[in-house]
Coordinates of C-alpha atoms in Angstrom, one line a residue:
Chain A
X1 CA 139.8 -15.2 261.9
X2 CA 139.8 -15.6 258.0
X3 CA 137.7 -18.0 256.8
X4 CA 138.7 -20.0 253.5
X5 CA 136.9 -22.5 251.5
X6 CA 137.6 -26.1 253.2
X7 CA 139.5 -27.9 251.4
X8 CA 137.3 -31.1 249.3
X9 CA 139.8 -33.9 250.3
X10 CA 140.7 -35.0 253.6
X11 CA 142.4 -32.5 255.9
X12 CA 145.2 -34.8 256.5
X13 CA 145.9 -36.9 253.2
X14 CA 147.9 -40.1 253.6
X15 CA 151.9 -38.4 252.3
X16 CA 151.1 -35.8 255.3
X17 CA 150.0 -38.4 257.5
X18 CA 153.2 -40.6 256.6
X19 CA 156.0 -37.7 256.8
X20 CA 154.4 -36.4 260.0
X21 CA 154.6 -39.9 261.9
X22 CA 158.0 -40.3 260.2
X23 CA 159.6 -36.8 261.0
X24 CA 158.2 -37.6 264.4
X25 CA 160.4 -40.6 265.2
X26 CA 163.5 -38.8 263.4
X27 CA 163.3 -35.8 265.2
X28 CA 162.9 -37.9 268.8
X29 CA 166.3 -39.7 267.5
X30 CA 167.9 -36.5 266.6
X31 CA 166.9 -34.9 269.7
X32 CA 168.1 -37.7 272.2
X33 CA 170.9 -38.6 270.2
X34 CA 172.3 -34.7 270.1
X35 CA 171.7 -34.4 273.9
X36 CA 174.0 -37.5 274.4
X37 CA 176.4 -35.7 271.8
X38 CA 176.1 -32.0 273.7
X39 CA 177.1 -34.3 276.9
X40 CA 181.0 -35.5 275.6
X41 CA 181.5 -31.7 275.6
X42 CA 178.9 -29.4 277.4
X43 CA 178.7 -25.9 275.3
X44 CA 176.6 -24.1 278.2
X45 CA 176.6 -24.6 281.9
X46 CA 174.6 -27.7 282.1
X47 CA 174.3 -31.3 280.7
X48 CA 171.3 -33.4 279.7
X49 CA 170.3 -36.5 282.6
X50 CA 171.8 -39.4 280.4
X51 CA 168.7 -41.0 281.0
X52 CA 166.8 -39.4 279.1
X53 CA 169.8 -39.9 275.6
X54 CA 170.1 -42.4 273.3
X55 CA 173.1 -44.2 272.2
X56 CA 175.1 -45.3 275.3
X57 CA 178.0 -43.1 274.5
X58 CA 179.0 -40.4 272.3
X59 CA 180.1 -42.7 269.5
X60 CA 176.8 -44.5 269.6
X61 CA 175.0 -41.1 269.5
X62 CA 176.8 -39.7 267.1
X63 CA 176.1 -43.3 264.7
X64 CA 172.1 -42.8 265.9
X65 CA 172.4 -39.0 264.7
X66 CA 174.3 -39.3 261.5
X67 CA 171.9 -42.3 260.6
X68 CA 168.6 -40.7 261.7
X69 CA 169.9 -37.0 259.8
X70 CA 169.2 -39.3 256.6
X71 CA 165.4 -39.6 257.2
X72 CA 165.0 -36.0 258.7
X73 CA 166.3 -34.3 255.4
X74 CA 165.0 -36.8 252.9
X75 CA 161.3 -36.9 254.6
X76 CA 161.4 -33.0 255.5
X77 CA 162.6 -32.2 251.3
X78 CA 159.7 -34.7 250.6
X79 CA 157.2 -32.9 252.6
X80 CA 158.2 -29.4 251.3
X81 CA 158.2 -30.8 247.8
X82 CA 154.7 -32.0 247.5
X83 CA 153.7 -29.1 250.2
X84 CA 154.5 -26.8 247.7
X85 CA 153.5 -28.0 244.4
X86 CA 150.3 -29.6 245.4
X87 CA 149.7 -26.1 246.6
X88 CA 148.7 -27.2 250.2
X89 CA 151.8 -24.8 251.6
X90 CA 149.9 -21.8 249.9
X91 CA 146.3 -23.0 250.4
X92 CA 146.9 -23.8 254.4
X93 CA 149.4 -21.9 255.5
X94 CA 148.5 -18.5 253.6
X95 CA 147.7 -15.7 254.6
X96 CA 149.5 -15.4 258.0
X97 CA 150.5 -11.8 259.3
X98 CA 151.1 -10.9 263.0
X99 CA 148.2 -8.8 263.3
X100 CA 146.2 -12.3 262.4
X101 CA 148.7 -14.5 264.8
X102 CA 148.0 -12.0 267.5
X103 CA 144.2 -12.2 267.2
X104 CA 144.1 -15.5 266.8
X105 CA 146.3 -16.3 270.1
X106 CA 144.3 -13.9 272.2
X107 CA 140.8 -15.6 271.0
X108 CA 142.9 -19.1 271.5
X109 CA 143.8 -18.0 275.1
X110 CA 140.4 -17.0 276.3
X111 CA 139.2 -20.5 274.6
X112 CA 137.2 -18.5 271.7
X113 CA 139.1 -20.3 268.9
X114 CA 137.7 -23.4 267.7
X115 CA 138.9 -26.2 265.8
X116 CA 135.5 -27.5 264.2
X117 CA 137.0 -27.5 261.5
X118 CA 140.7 -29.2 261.1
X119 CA 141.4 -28.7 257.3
X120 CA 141.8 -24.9 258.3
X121 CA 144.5 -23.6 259.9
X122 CA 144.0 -20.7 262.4
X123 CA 146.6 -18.0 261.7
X124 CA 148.7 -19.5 265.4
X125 CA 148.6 -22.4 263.4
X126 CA 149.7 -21.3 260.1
X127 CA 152.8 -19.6 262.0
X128 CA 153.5 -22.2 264.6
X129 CA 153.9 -24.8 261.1
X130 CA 155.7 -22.1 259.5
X131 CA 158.2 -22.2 262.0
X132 CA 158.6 -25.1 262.6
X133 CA 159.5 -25.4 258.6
X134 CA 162.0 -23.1 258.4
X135 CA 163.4 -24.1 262.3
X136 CA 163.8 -27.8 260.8
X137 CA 165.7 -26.1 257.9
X138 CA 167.9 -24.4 259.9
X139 CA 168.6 -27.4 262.0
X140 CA 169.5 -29.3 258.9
X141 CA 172.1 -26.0 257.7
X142 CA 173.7 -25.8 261.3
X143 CA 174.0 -29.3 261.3
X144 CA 176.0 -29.6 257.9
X145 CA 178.3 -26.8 258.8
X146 CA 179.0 -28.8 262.0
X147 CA 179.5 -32.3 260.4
X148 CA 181.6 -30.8 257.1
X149 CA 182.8 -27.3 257.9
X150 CA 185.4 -27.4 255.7
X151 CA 183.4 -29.0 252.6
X152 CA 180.5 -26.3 252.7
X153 CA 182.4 -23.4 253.2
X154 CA 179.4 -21.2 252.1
X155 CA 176.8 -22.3 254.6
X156 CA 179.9 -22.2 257.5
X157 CA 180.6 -18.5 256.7
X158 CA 176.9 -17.8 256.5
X159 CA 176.3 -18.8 260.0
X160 CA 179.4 -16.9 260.9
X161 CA 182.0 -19.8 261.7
X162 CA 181.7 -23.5 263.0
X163 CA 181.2 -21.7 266.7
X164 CA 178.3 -20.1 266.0
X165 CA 177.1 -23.1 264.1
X166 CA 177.5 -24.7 267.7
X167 CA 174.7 -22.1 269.0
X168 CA 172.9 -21.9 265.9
X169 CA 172.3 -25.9 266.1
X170 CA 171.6 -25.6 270.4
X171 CA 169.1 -23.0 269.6
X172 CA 167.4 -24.1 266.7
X173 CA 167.1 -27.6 268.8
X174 CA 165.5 -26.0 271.9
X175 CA 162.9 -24.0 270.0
X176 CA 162.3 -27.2 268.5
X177 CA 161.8 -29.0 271.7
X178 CA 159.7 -26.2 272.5
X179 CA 157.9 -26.3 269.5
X180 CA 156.7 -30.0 270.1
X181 CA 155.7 -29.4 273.9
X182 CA 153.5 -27.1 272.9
X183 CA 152.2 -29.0 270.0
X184 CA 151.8 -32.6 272.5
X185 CA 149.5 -29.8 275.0
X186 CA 147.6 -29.1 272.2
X187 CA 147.1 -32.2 271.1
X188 CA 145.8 -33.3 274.6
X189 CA 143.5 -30.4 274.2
X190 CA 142.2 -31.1 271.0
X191 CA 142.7 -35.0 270.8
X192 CA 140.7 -35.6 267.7
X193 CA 143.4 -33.9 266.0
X194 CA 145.4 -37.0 267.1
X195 CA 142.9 -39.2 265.1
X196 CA 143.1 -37.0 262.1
X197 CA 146.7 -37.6 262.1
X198 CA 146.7 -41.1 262.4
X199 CA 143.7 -42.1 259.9
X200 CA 143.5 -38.5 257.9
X201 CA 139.6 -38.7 258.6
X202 CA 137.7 -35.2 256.8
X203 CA 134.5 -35.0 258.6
X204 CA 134.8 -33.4 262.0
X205 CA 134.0 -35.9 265.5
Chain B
X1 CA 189.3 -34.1 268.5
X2 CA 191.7 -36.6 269.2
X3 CA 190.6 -39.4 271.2
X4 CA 188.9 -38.7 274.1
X5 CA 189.0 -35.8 276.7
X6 CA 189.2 -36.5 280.4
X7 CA 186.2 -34.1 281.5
X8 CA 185.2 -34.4 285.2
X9 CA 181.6 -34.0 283.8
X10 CA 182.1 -37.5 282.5
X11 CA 180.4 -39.9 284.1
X12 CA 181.4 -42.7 281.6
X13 CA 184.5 -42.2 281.3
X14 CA 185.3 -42.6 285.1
X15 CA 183.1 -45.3 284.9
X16 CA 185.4 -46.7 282.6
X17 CA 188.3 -46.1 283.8
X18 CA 187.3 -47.7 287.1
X19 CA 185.9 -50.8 285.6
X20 CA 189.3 -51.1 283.9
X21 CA 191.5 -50.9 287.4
X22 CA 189.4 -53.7 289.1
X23 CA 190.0 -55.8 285.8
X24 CA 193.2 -55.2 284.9
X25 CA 194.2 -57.8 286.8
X26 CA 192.1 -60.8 286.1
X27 CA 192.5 -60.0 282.0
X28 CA 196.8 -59.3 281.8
X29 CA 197.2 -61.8 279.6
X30 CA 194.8 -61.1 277.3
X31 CA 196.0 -58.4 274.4
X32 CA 195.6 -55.0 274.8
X33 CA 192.8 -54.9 271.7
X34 CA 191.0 -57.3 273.0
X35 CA 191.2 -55.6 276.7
X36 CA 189.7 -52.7 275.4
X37 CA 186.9 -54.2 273.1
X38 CA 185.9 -56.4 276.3
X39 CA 185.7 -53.0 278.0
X40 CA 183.9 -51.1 275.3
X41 CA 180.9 -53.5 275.7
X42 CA 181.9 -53.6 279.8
X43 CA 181.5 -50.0 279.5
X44 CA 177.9 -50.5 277.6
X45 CA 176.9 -52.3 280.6
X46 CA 178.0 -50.3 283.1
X47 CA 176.2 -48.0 281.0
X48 CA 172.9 -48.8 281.5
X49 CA 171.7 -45.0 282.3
X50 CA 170.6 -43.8 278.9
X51 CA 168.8 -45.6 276.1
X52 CA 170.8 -48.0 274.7
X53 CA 169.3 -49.6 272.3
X54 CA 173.1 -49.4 270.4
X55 CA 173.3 -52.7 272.4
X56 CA 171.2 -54.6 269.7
X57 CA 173.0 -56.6 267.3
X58 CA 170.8 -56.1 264.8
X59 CA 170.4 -52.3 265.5
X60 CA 174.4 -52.3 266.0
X61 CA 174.9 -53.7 262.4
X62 CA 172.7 -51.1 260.3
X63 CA 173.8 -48.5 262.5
X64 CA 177.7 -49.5 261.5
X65 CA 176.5 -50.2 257.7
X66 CA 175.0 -46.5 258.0
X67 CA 178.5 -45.5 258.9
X68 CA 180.2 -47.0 256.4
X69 CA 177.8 -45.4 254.2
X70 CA 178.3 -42.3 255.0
X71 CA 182.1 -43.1 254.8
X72 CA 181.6 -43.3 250.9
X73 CA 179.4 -40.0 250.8
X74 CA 181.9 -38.2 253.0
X75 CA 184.6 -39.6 250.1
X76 CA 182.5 -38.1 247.7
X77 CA 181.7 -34.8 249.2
X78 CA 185.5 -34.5 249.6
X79 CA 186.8 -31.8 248.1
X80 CA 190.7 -31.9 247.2
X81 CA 190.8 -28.1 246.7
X82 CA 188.6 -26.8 249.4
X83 CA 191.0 -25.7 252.3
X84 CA 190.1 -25.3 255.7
X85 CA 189.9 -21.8 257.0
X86 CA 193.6 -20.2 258.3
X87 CA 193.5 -17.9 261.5
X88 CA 196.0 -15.1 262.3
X89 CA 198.5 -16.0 265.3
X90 CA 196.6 -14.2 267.6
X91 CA 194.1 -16.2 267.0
X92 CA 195.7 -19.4 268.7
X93 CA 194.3 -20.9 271.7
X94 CA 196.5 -21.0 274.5
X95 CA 197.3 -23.0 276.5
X96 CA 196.3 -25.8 273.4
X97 CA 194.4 -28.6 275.2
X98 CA 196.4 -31.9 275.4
X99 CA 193.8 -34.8 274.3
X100 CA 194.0 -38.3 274.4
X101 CA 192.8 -41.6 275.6
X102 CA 194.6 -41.2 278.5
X103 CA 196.0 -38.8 280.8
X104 CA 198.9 -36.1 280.3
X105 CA 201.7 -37.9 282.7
X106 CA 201.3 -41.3 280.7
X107 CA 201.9 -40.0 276.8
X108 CA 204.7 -41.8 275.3
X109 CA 208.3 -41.1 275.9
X110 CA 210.3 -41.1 272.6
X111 CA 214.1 -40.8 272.1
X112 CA 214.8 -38.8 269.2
X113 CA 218.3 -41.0 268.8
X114 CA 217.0 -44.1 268.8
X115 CA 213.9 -42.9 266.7
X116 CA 213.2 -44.6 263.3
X117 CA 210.1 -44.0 260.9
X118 CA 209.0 -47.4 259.6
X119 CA 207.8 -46.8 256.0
X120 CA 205.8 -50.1 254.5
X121 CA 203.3 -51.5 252.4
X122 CA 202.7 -49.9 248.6
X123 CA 205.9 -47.8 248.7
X124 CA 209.1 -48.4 246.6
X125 CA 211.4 -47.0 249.0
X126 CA 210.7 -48.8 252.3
X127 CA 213.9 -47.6 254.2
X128 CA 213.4 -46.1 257.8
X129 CA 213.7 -42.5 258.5
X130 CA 215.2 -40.1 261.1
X131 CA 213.8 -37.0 262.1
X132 CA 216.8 -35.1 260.5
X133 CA 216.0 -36.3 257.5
X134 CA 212.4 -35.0 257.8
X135 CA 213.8 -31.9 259.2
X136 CA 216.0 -31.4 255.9
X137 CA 212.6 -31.6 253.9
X138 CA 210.7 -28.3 252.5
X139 CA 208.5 -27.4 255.5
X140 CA 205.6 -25.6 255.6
X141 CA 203.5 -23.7 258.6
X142 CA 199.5 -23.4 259.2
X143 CA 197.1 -22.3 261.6
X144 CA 193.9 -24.1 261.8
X145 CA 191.2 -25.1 263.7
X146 CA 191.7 -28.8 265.2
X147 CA 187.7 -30.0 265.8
X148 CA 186.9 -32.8 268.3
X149 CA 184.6 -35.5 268.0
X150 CA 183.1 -33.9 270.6
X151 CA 182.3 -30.5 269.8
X152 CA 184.8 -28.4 271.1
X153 CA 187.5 -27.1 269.0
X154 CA 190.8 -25.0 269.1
X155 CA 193.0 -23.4 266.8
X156 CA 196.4 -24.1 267.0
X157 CA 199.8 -23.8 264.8
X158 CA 201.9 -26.6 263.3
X159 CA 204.6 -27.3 260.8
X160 CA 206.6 -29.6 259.4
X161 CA 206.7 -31.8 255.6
X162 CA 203.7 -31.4 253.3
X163 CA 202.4 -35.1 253.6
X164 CA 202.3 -35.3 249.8
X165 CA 205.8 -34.6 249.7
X166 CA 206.7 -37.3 251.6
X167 CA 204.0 -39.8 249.6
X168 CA 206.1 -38.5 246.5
X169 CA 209.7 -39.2 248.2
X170 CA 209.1 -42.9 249.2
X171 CA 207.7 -43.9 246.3
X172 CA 204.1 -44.6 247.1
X173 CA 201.5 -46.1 244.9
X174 CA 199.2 -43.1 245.4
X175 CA 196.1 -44.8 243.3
X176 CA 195.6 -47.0 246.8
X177 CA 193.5 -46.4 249.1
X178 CA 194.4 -46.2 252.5
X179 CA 197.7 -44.6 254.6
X180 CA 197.6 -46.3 258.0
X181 CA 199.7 -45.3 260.9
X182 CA 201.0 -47.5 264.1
X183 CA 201.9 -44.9 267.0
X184 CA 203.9 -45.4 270.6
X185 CA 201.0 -44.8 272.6
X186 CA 199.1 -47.4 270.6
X187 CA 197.2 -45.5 268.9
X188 CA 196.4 -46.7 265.2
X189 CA 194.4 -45.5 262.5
X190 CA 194.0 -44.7 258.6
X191 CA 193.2 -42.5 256.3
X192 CA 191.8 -42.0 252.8
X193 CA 194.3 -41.4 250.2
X194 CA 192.6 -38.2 248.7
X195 CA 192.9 -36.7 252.1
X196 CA 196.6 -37.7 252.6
X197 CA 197.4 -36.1 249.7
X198 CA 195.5 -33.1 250.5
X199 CA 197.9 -29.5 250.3
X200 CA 197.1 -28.8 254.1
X201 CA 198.0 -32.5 255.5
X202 CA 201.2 -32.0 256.9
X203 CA 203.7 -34.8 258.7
X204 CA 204.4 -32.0 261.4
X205 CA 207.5 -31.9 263.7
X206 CA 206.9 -28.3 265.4
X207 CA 204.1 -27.1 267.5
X208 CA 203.5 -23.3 267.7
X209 CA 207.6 -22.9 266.1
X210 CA 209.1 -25.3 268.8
X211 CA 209.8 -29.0 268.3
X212 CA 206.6 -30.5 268.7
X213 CA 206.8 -31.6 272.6
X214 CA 205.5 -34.8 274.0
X215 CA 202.1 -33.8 275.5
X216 CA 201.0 -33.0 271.6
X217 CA 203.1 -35.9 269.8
X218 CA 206.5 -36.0 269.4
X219 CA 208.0 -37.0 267.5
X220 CA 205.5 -36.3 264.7
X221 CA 201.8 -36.2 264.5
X222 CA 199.7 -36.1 261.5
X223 CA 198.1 -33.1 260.8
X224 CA 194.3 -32.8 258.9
X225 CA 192.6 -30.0 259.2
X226 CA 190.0 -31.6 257.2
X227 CA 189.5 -34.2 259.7
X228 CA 187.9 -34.5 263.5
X229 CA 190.9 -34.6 265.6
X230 CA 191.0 -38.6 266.2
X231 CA 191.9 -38.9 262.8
X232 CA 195.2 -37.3 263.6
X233 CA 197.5 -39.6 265.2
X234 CA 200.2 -38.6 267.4
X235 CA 203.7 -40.1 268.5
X236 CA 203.9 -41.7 265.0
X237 CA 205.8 -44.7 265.2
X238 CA 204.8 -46.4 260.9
X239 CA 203.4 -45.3 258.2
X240 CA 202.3 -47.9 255.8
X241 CA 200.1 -47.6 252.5
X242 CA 197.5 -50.3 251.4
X243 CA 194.9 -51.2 249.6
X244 CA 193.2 -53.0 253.0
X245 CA 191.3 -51.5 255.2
X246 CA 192.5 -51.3 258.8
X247 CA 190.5 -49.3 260.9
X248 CA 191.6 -47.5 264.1
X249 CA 191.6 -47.0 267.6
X250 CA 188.7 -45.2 267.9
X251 CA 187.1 -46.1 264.9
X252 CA 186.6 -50.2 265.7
X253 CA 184.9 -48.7 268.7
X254 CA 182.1 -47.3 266.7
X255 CA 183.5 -43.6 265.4
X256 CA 183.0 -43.1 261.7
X257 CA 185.8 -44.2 259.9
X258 CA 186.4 -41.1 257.0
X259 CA 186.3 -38.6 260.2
X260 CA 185.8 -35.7 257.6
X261 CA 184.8 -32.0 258.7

């Protein structure tokens, strides 16, 4: 894998450290919520276990969802804001290619990837983040066409018409979901990176 | 969509409706509104599968001042010009899916006769109407998508008076803020003026080019294609127009008030 200079502050400064923890809880709320919401009116052949939903019923889902939507678009534009003009997005997440993703996920897989160092990103990394950037983005698109399809007639036809939005937001969820399994098993595997989240400590345990 | 959809997937709404029967009884004399707030938070209970931390007061109230919030951004994002999209005939789903809060053989039964259209509040004409007279009014025809609550949607064809035609004819102060509407099935709810006055808000009276029939509202239902179908009453019985805010059926429950799509 490449190897760039490591950065001279902490790997995980305190507004990464505080969107991260708070885009965490919003997108558990948005999740559980939208299952509970997908429920009143299944779009594929199966329905989430209600225990596992929040809000009671659909209209208290659908107050958790259009309350937490607030702090997942406010937070997320916050994050890409100073992500990008403090230079981090470039500095972290740049270069990526899939020759380098490929690489790097068959050194990962044969546990030849290490993580001595957690202000670099491998290139698995870099694209996993990526991503999950741009899935979180068009989570927040899909989700406008659905709530005002009529008032963002741009984004609607974009998509290709408040059905597809339907799909568009189901799909974009489940990678999601998918996202953050794989992200809570490498967490286990890895758990300092947990610490680094929490108090955004440099040196390496 | 309009109110709620009997779907045998439904756990709480047969959950409801049996918690309902057995109470029925012991709560007659109680109002109707009342009945069904007691069975709202009934319903919470019986609801214990699933997170529901809605149950909260405190979590209840910001999560209703959120909604009313978002009320006032929806008010804002409202465009008067921006029409909802139009589909070719062919394009209609059929059969249309009747909707409600309850099932098909209990909508409302109205007599056309001995029908009148109670007209009140912030108007200067306040006499009742009869559907001929509506009849004799410019009427105009659309076919748009009607989006539930839910999720689904389906797109469907109805006519009758430009909404803001009838505003016009009875006089009403259109600097207030809400229409509300009383209907036979006891339904209620209200509406933002901006959206009554919208071009695509129609008072209809015809489904699909046939008198609108009962399972979809007759006599008259109110017609938004810029609103979630539980915003559009059906089997309108009053219209009035008012400066006070008055909720809805649904709405008092917990669905956002402004209903905008």
């Amino acid at each position: 894998m490449s190897q760039t200079t490591a950065s001279p502050k902490s790997s995980h400064p305190r507004w990464l450290r505080l969107t991260h923890w708070l885009n965490a809880v919003a997108v558990l709320v948005m999740v559980t919520s939208g299952w509970r919401i997908y429920n009143a009116s299944p779009l594929y052949d199966f329905s989430f276990s209600n225990s596992i939903t929040l809000g009671g019923w659909l209209g208290g889902a659908l107050q958790w969802h259009f309350a937490a939507m607030w702090l997942l678009a406010i937070n997320g534009l916050v994050y890409l804001l100073v992500n990008v003009f403090s230079g981090r997005l470039k500095r972290r997440f740049f270069p990526v290619s899939p020759k380098g993703v490929l690489h790097d996920l068959w050194s990962a897989l044969r546990g030849k990837l290490g993580h001595a160092d957690l202000s670099h990103y491998n290139q698995v990394q870099r694209f996993a983040y990526l991503f999950v950037m741009l899935d979180i983005t068009l989570l927040v698109i899909s989700g406008l066409v659905l709530w005002k399809s009529v008032q963002f007639p741009l984004l609607r036809e974009l998509l290709g018409g408040y059905d597809a939005a339907r799909h568009v937001h189901f799909i974009a969820m489940a990678l999601l979901v998918a996202f953050v399994l794989v992200h809570l098993v490498m967490v286990a595997l890895v758990p300092k990176t947990l610490l680094a989240m929490i108090v955004g400590r440099k040196e390496s345990v | 969509m309009k109110k709620r959809i009997h779907h045998p997937d439904l756990d709480e709404s047969s959950i409801l409706t049996d918690a309902r029967k057995i109470l029925a009884p012991q709560i007659e004399d109680r109002s109707r509104r009342s009945f069904l707030l007691r069975g709202l938070t009934l319903g919470g209970v019986a609801m214990l599968s699933g997170c529901n931390l809605t149950d909260n007061e405190s979590v209840e109230t910001a999560l209703s001042s959120i909604s009313r919030f978002n009320d006032r951004v929806q008010g804002w994002l409202f465009n008067p010009n921006a029409m909802a999209p139009t589909y070719p005939e062919s394009m209609i789903t059929r059969p249309f899916p009747f909707n409600a809060f309850y099932g098909i053989d209990e909508a409302p039964t109205v007599e056309e006769e001995s029908y009148r259209l109670e007209v009140s509040g912030l108007v200067a004409d306040k006499r009742s109407w009869r559907l001929k007279e509506l009849r004799a009014m410019a009427q105009t025809d659309q076919i748009t998508r009607h989006i539930c609550v839910e999720g689904w949607s389906a797109i469907g064809r109805w006519g009758g008076v430009r909404f803001s035609d009838f505003l016009k004819r009875i006089g009403a102060d259109t600097d207030a803020k809400y229409v509300g509407f009383k209907c036979a099935d006891d339904y209620y709810t209200s509406i933002d003026m901006a959206t009554a006055l919208h071009a695509q808000t129609l008072l209809t009276l015809t489904y699909d080019g046939a008198v609108l029939p009962r399972e979809y509202g007759f006599p008259m239902k109110l017609r938004m294609p810029t609103k979630l179908g539980y915003k559009n009453p059906k089997h309108i019985q009053a219209i009035f127009v008012s400066n006070t805010y008055s909720g809805g059926y649904w709405e008092d429950q917990g669905y956002n008030w402004f209903g905008g799509s």
